Tab-separated table of C-alpha atoms and ligand atoms in Angstrom:
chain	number	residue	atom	x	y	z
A	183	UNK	CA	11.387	9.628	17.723
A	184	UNK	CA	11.518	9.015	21.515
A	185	UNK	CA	9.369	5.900	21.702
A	186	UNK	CA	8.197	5.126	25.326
A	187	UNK	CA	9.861	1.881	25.915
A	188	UNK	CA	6.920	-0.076	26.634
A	189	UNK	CA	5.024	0.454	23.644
A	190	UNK	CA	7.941	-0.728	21.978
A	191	UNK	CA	8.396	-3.953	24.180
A	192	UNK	CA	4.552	-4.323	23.958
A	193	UNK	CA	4.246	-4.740	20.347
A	194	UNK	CA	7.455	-6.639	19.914
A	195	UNK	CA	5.768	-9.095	21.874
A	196	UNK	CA	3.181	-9.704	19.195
A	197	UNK	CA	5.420	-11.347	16.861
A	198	UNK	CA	3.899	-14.695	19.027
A	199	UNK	CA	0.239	-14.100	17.298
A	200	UNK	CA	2.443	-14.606	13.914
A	201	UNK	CA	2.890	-19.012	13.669
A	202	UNK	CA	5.075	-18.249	10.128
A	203	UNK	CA	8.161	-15.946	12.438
A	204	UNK	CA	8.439	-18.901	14.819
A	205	UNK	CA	9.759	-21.267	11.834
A	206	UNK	CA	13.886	-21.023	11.358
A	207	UNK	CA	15.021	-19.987	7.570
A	208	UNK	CA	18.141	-21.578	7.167
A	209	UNK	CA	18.601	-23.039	10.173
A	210	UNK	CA	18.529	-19.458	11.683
A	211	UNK	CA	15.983	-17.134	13.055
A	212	UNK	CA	13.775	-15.725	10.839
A	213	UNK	CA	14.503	-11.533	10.669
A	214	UNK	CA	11.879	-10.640	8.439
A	215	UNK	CA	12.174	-7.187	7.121
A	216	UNK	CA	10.651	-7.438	3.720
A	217	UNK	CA	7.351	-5.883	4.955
A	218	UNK	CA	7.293	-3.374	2.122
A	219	UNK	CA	6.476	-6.388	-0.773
A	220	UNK	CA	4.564	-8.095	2.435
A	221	UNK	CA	3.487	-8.873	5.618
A	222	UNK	CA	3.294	-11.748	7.836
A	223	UNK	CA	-0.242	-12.784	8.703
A	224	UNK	CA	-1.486	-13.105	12.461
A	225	UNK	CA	-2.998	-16.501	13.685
A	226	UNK	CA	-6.119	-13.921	14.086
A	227	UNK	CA	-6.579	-13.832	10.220
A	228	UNK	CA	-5.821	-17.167	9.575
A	229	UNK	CA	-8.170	-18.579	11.853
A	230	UNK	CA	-11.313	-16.411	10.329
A	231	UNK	CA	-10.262	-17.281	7.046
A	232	UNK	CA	-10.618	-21.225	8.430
A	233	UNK	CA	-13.610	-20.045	10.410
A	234	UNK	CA	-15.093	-18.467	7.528
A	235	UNK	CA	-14.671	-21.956	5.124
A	236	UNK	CA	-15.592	-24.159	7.953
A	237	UNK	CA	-18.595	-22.059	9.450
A	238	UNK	CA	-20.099	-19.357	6.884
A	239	UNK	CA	-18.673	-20.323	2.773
A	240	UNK	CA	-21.864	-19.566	0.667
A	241	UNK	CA	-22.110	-17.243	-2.077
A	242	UNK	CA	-23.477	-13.603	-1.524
A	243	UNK	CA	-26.080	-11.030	-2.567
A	244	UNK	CA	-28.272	-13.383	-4.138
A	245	UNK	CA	-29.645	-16.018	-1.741
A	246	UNK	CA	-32.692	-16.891	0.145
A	247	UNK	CA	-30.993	-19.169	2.092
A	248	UNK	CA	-29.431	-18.929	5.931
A	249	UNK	CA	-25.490	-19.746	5.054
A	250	UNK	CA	-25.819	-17.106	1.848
A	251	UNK	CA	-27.476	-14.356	3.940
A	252	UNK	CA	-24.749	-15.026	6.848
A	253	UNK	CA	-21.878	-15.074	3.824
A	254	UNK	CA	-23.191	-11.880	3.129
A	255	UNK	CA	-23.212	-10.039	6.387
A	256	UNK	CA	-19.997	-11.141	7.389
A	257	UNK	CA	-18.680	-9.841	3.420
A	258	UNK	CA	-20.474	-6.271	4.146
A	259	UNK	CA	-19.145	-6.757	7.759
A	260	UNK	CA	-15.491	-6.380	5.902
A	261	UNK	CA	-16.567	-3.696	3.876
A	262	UNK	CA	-17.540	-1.394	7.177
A	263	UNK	CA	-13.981	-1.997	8.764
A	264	UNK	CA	-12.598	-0.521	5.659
A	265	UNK	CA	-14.746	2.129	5.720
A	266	UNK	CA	-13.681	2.372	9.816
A	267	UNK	CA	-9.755	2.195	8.775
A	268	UNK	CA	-9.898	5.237	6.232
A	269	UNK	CA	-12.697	6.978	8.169
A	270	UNK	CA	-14.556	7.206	5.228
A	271	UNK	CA	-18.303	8.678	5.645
A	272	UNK	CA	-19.911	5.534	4.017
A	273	UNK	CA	-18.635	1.955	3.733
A	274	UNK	CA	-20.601	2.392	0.018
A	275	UNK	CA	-17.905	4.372	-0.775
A	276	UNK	CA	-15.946	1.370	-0.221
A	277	UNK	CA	-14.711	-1.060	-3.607
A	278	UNK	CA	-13.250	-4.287	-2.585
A	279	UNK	CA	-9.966	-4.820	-5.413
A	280	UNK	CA	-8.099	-7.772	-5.785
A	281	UNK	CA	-5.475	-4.740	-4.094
A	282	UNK	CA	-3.791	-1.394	-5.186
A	283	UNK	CA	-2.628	-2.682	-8.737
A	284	UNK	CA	-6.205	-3.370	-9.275
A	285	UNK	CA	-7.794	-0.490	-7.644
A	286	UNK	CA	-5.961	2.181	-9.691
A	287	UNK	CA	-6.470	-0.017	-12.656
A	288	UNK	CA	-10.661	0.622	-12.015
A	289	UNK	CA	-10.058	4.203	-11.564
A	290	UNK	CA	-7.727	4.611	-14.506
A	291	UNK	CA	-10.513	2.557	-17.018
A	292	UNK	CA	-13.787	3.742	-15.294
A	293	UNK	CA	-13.684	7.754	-14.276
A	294	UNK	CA	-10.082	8.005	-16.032
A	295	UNK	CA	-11.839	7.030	-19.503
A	296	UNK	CA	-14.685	9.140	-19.111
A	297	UNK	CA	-13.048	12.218	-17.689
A	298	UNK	CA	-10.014	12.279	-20.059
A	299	UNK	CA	-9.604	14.136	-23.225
A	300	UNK	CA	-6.874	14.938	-25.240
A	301	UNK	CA	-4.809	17.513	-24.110
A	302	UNK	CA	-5.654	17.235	-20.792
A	303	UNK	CA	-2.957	16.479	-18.189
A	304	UNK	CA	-1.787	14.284	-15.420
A	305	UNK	CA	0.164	14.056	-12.986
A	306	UNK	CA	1.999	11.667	-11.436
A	307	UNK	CA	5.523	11.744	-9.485
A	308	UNK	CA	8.933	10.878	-10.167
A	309	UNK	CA	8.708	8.571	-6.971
A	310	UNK	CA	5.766	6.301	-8.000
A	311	UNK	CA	5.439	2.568	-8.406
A	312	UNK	CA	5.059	0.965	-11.618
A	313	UNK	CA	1.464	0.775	-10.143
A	314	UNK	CA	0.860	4.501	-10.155
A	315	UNK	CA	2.238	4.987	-13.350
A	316	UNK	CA	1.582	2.560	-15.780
A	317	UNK	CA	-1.961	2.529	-15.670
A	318	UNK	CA	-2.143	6.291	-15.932
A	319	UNK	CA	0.455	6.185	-18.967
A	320	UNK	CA	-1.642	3.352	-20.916
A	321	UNK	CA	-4.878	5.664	-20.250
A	322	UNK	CA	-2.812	8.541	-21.644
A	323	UNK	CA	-1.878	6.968	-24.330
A	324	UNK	CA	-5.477	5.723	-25.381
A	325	UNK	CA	-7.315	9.062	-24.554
A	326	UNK	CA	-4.057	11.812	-25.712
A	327	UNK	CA	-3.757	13.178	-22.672
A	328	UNK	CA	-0.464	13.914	-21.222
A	329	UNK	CA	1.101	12.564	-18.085
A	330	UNK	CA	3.482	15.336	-15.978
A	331	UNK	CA	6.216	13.182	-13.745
A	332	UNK	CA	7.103	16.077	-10.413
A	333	UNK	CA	10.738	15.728	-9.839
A	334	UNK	CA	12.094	14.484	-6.924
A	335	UNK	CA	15.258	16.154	-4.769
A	336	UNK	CA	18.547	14.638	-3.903
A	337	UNK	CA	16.798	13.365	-0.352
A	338	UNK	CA	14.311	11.923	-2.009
A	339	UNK	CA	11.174	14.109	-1.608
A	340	UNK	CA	8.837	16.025	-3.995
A	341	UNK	CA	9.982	19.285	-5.671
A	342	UNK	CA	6.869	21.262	-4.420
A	343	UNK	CA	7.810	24.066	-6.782
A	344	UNK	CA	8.332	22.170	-9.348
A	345	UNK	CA	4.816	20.582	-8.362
A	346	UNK	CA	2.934	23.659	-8.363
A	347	UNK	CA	4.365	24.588	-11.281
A	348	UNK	CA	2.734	21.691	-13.217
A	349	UNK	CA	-0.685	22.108	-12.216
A	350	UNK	CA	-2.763	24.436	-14.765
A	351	UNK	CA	-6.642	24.377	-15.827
A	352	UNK	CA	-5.877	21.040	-17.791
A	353	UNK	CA	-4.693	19.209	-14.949
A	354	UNK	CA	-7.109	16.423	-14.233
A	355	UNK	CA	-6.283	14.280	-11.900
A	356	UNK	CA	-2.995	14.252	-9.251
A	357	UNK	CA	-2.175	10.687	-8.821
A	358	UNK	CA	0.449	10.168	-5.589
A	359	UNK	CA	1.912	7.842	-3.367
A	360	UNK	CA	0.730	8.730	0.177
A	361	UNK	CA	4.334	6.813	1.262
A	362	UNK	CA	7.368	6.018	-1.313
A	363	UNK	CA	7.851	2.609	-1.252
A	364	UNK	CA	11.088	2.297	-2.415
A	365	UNK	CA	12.451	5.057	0.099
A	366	UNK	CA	10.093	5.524	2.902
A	367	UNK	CA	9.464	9.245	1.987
A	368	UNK	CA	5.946	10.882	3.847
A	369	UNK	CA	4.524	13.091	1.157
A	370	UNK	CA	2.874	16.387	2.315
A	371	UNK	CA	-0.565	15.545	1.219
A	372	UNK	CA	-2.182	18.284	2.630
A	373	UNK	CA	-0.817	20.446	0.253
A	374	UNK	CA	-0.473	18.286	-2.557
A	375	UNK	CA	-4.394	17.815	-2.303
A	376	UNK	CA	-5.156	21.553	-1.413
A	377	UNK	CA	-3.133	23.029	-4.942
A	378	UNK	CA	-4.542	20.182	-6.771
A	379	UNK	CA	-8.294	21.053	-5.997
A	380	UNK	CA	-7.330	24.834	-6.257
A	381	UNK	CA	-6.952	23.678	-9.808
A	382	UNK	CA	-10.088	21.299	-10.091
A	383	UNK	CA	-8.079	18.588	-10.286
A	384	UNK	CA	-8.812	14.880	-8.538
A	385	UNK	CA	-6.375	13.450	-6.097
A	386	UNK	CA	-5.858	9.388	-5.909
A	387	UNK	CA	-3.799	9.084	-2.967
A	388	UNK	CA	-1.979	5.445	-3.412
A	389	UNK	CA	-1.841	4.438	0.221
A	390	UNK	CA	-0.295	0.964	-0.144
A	391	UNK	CA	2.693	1.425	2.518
A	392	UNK	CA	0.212	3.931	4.507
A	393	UNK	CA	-2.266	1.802	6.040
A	394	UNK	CA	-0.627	-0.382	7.857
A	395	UNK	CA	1.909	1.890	9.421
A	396	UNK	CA	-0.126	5.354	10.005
A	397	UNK	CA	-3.657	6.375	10.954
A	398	UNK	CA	-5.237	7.555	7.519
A	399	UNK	CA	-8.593	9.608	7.466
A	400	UNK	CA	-9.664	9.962	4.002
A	401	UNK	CA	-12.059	13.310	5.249
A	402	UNK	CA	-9.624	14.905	6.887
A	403	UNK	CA	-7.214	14.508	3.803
A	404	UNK	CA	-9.651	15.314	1.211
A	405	UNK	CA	-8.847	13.369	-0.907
A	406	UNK	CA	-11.131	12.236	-4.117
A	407	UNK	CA	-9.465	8.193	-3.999
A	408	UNK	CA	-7.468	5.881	-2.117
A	409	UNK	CA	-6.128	2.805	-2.699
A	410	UNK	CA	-4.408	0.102	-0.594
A	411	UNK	CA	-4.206	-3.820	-0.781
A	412	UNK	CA	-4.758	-6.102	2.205
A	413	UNK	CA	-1.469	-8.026	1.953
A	414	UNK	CA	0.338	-5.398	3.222
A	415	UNK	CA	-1.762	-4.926	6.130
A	416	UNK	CA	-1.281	-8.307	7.635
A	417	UNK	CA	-4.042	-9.602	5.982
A	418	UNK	CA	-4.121	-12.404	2.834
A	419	UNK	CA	-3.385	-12.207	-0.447
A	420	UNK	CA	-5.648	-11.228	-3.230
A	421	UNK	CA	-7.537	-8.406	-1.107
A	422	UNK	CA	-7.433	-4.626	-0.978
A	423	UNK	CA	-9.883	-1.620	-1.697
A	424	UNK	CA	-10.324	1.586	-3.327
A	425	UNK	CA	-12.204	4.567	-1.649
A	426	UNK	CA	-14.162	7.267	-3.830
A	427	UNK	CA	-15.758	9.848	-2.553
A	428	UNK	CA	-19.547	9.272	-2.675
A	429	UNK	CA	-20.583	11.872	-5.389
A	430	UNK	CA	-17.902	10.802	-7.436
A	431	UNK	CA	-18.585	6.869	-7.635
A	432	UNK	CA	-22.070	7.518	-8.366
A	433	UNK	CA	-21.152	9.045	-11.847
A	434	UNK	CA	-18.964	6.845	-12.759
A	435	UNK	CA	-19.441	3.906	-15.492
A	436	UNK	CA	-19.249	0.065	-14.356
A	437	UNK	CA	-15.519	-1.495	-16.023
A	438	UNK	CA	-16.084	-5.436	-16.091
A	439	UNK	CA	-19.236	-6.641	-17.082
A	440	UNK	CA	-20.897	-9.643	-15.101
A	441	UNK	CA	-23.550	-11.283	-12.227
A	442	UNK	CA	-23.614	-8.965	-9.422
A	443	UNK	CA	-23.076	-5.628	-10.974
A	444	UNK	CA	-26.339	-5.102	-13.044
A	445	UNK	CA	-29.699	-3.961	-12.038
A	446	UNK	CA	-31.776	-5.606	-14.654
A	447	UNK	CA	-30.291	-7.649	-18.457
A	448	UNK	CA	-32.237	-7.427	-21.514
A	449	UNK	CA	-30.769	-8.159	-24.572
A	450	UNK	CA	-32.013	-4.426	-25.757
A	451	UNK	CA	-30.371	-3.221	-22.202
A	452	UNK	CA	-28.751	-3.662	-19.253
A	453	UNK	CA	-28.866	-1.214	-16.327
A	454	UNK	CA	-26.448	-1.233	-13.182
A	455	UNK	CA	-26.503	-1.798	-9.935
A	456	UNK	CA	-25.774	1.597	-7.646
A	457	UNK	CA	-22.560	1.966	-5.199
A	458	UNK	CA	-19.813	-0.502	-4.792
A	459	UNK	CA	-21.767	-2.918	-6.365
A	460	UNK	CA	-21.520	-1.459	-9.680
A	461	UNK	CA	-17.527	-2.186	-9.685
A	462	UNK	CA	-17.361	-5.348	-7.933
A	463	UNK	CA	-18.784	-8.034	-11.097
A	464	UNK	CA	-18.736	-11.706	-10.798
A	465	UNK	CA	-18.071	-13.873	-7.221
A	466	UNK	CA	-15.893	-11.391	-5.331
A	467	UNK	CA	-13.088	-13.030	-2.204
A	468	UNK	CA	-15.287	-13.067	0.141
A	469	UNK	CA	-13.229	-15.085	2.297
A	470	UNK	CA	-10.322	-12.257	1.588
A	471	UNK	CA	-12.709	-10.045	2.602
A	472	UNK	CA	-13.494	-11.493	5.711
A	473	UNK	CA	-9.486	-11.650	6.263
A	474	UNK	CA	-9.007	-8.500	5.394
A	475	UNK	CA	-11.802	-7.246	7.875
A	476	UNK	CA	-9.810	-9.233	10.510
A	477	UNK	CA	-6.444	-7.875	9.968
A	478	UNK	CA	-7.859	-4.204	10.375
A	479	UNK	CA	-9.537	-5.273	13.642
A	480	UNK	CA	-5.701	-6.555	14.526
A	481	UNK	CA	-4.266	-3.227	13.699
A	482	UNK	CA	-6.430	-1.357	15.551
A	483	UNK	CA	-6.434	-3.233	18.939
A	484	UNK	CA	-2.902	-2.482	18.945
A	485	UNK	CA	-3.679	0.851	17.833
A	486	UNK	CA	-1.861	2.754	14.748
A	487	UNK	CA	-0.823	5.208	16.717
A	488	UNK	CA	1.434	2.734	18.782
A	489	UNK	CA	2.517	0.878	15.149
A	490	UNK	CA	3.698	4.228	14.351
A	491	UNK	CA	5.883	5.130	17.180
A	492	UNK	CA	7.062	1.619	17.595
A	493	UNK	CA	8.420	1.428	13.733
A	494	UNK	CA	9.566	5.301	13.897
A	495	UNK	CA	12.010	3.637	16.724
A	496	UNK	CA	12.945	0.957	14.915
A	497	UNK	CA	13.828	2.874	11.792
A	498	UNK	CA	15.800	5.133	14.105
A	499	UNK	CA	17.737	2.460	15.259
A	500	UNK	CA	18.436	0.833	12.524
A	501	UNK	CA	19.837	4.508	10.257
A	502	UNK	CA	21.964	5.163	13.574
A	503	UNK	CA	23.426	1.809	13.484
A	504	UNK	CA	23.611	0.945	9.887
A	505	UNK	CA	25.710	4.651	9.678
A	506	UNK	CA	28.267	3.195	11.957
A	507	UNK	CA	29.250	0.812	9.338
A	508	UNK	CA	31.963	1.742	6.464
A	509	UNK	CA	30.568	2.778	2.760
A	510	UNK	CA	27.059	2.830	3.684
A	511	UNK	CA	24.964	5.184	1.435
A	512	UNK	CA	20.991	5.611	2.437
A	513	UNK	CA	18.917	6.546	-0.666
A	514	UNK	CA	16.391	8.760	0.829
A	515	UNK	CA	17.285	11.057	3.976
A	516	UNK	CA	13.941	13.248	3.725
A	517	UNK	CA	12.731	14.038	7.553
A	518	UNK	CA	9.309	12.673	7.084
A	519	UNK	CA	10.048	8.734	6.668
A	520	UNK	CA	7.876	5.497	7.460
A	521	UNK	CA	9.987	2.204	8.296
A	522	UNK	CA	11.427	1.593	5.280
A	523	UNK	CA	15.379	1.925	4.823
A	524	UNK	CA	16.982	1.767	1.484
A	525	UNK	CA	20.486	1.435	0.550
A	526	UNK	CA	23.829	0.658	-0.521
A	527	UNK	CA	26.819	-0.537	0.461
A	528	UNK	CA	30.387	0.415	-1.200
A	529	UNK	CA	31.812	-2.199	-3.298
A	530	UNK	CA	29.284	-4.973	-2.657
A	531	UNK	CA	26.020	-5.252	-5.234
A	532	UNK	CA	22.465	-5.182	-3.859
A	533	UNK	CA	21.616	-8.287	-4.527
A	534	UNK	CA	24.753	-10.122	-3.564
A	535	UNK	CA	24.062	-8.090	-0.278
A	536	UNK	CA	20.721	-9.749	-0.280
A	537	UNK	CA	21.937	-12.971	-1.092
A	538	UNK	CA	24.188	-12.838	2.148
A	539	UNK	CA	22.109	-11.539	4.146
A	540	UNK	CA	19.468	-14.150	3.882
A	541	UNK	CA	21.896	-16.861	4.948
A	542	UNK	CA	21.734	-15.224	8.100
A	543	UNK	CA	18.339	-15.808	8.417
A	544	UNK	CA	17.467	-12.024	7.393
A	545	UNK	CA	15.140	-11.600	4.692
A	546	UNK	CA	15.247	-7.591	2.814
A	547	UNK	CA	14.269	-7.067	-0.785
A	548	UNK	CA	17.345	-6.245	-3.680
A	549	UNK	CA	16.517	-4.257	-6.780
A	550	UNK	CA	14.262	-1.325	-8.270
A	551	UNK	CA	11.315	-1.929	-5.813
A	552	UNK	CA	8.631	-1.379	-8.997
A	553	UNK	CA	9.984	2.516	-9.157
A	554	UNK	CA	12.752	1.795	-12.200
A	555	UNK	CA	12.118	6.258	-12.747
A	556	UNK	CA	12.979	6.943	-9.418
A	557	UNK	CA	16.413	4.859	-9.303
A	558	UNK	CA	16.984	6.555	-12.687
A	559	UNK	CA	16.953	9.903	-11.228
A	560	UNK	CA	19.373	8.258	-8.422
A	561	UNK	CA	21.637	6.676	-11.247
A	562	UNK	CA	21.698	3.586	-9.794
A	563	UNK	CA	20.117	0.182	-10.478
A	564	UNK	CA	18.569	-0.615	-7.078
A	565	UNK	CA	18.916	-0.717	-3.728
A	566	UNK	CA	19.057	-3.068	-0.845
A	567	UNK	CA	15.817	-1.885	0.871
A	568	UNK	CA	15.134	-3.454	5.030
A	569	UNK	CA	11.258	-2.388	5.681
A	570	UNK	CA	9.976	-2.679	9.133
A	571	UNK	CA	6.440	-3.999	10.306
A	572	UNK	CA	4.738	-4.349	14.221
A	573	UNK	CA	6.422	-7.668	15.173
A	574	UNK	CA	9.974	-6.279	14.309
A	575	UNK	CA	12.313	-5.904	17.120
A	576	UNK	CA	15.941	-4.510	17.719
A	577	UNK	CA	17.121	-8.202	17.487
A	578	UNK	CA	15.871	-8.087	13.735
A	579	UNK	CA	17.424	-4.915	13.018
A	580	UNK	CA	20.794	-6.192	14.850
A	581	UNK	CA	20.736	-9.368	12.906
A	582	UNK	CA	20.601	-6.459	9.860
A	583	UNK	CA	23.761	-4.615	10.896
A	584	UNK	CA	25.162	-8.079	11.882
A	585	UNK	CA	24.587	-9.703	8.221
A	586	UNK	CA	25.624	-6.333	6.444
A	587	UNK	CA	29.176	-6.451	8.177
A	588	UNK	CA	29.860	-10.344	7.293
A	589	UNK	CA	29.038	-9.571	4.050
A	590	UNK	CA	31.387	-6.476	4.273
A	591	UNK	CA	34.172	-8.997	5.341
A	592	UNK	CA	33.072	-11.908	2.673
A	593	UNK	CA	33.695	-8.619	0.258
A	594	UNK	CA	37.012	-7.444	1.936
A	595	UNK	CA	35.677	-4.099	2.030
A	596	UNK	CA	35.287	-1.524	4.974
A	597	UNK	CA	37.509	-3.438	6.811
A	598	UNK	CA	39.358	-0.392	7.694
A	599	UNK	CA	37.071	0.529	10.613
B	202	LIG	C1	2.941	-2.739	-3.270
B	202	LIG	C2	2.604	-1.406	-3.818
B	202	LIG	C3	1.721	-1.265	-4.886
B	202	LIG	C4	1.111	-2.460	-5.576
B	202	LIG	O1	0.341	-3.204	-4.702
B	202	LIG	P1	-0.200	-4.652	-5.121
B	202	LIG	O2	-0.642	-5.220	-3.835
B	202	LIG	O3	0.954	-5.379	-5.717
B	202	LIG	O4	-1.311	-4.432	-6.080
B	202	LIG	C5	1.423	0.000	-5.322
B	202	LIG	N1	1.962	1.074	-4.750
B	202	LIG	C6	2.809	0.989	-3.710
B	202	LIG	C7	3.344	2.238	-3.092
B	202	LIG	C8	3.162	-0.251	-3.220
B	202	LIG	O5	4.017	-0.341	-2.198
């Protein structure tokens, strides 16, 4: 927790490489701490998504001439950072998705439909988003297999016991977020992977509020898949990637059908291409790509390491300071948390809180957060959730506490402190 205080005045500092913080929201300054839905983009990714229409835009894969060939390079360019940011042992086992909703979506309809029978199991957790379950449920229901929720504790972590008690011979696949985005909770992967292989089970680790806040190695964890989207790693829109593990993607069936993914077409047959390829049909982003490869470079100048520390301060500061306050209620207290703080204040509704709060100039998310099972085993409807990224500082968490208290006093409640 004890961040040096230069790292933390270092990074701080690079909310000047983001043009969009600079621009007042209601005549305020912007406190943006809605980094769990998205991030701000750095003038580093904007520019080589510029650079890339104004200097390189050609299509890939198939051309003979110079602009295509560059297009490509600089597309399998992107593809290798990836493969750098999850330390993966190939950058072929490296699918460019349109971002996590669409990477689990490939899984779910490529290995999911050939590996899943009826009666077989899966197993997802009660702290999921919609992203992590749905796709798994719809394969369930097409295929008769059965999906296993793992409860979640009063702090807001996995029930390991309750976990391990879940996994059995029919247990396919272990589907989990690597971080809760609706609470911040840091699930123990390492084990979670280890008991799920001791079972022969898969593991899709959904990494979407991972990346851009932790170092990840995908060798070290073990895991079979991972999925994140760029937009959440400071880079644009539209972009993200699932890993699987090379041995793995090379049995597994192509999904959409299309230029780029085939071998050879014959109206008797068509056979497909190998790798990453295989998944990736039809004109890809390649400018997201290219983005996306620049936003990882960003990270990692900084260093993830430093991200780390520097949001572990700031998430520090802003649960001492919050707790301060009158009626305040946080909605996930487990030990191992990312930046992301979630919850409620006495007498005043989350989105009202929201509401406030943004005439300040402070921008936090209101509601579910895309995990309606997990605020039904809270009993509550939502949350007000702040989520920190690199270019937050202690003014933005200040202007937080600052905003919660007016609103307090709009509400005439905890006024007795
Ligand atoms: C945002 C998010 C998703 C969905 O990501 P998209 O970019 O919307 O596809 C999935 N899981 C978690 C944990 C998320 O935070």
């Amino acid at each position: 927790m004890n961040a040096p205080e230069s790292v933390v005045m270092n990074i701080a500092e690079r909310a000047a490489d983001f043009p969009i913080l600079a621009r007042p929201i209601r005549g305020r300054r912007l406190a943006y701490l809605d980094n769990g839905a998205t991030t701000q983009k750095p003038r580093a990714v904007i520019d080589a998504l510029t650079q890339y229409y104004e200097q390189s835009n050609a299509n890939i894969h198939r051309g003979v001439h110079w602009l295509s060939q560059h297009s490509t390079d600089l597309y399998e360019q992107a593809r290798e950072r990836v493969r750098g940011l999850l330390n993966a042992q190939s950058s072929q086992e490296i699918i460019f998705t349109r971002g996590t909703t669409e990477a689990i979506n490939l899984l779910a309809q490529t290995w999911g439909a050939q590996h899943l029978r009826e009666g077989d199991e899966v197993i997802v957790t009660g702290l999921e988003h919609h992203s992590n379950i749905v796709p798994w449920q719809m394969l369930c229901e097409r295929s008769g297999a059965i999906l296993r929720p793992v409860s979640v504790t009063d702090k807001g972590e996995l029930d390991m016991a309750h976990y391990q008690s879940l996994l059995n011979a029919r247990t396919r696949l272990v589907a989990v977020a690597h971080v809760s985005n609706a609470l911040g909770t840091i699930n123990p992967l390492d084990e979670i992977i280890r008991l799920a292989h001791s079972v022969g089970a898969r593991v899709l680790v959904d990494g979407a509020q991972a990346v851009a806040h932790q170092e990840v190695d995908v060798q070290a964890l073990a895991c079979d898949f991972y999925a994140f989207s760029g937009h959440k790693l400071y880079g644009p829109t539209g972009t993200g990637a699932l890993y699987v593990r090379a041995d793995i993607m090379a049995d597994m069936p192509p999904w959409q059908g299309g230029g780029d993914m085939i071998r050879t077409v014959s109206f008797e047959r068509t056979t497909y291409a190998e790798g990453p390829q295989r998944f990736e049909a039809g004109t890809p982003n390649i400018a997201g790509a290219v983005g996306l490869g620049a936003a990882i470079e960003y990270v990692q100048q900084i260093g993830l390491r430093n991200i780390a520390v520097h949001e572990e301060a700031l998430l520090a500061e802003a649960t001492d300071s919050i707790l301060t306050l009158p009626g305040i209620r946080i909605i996930g207290t487990s030990a191992h948390k990312a930046g992301i703080l979630s919850f409620l204040v006495d007498g005043i509704h989350p989105h009202d809180l929201g509401t406030i709060l943004d005439t300040e100039g402070v921008a936090i998310r209101a509601g579910h957060h895309c995990a309606m099972p997990l605020m039904t085993h809270f009993g509550i409807p939502g949350t007000a959730r702040a989520s920190f990224a690199l270019y937050n500082s202690s003014d933005d968490v200040q202007a937080l506490i600052a905003g919660v208290r007016k609103a307090q006093k709009l509400f005439g409640v905890g006024l007795d402190g």
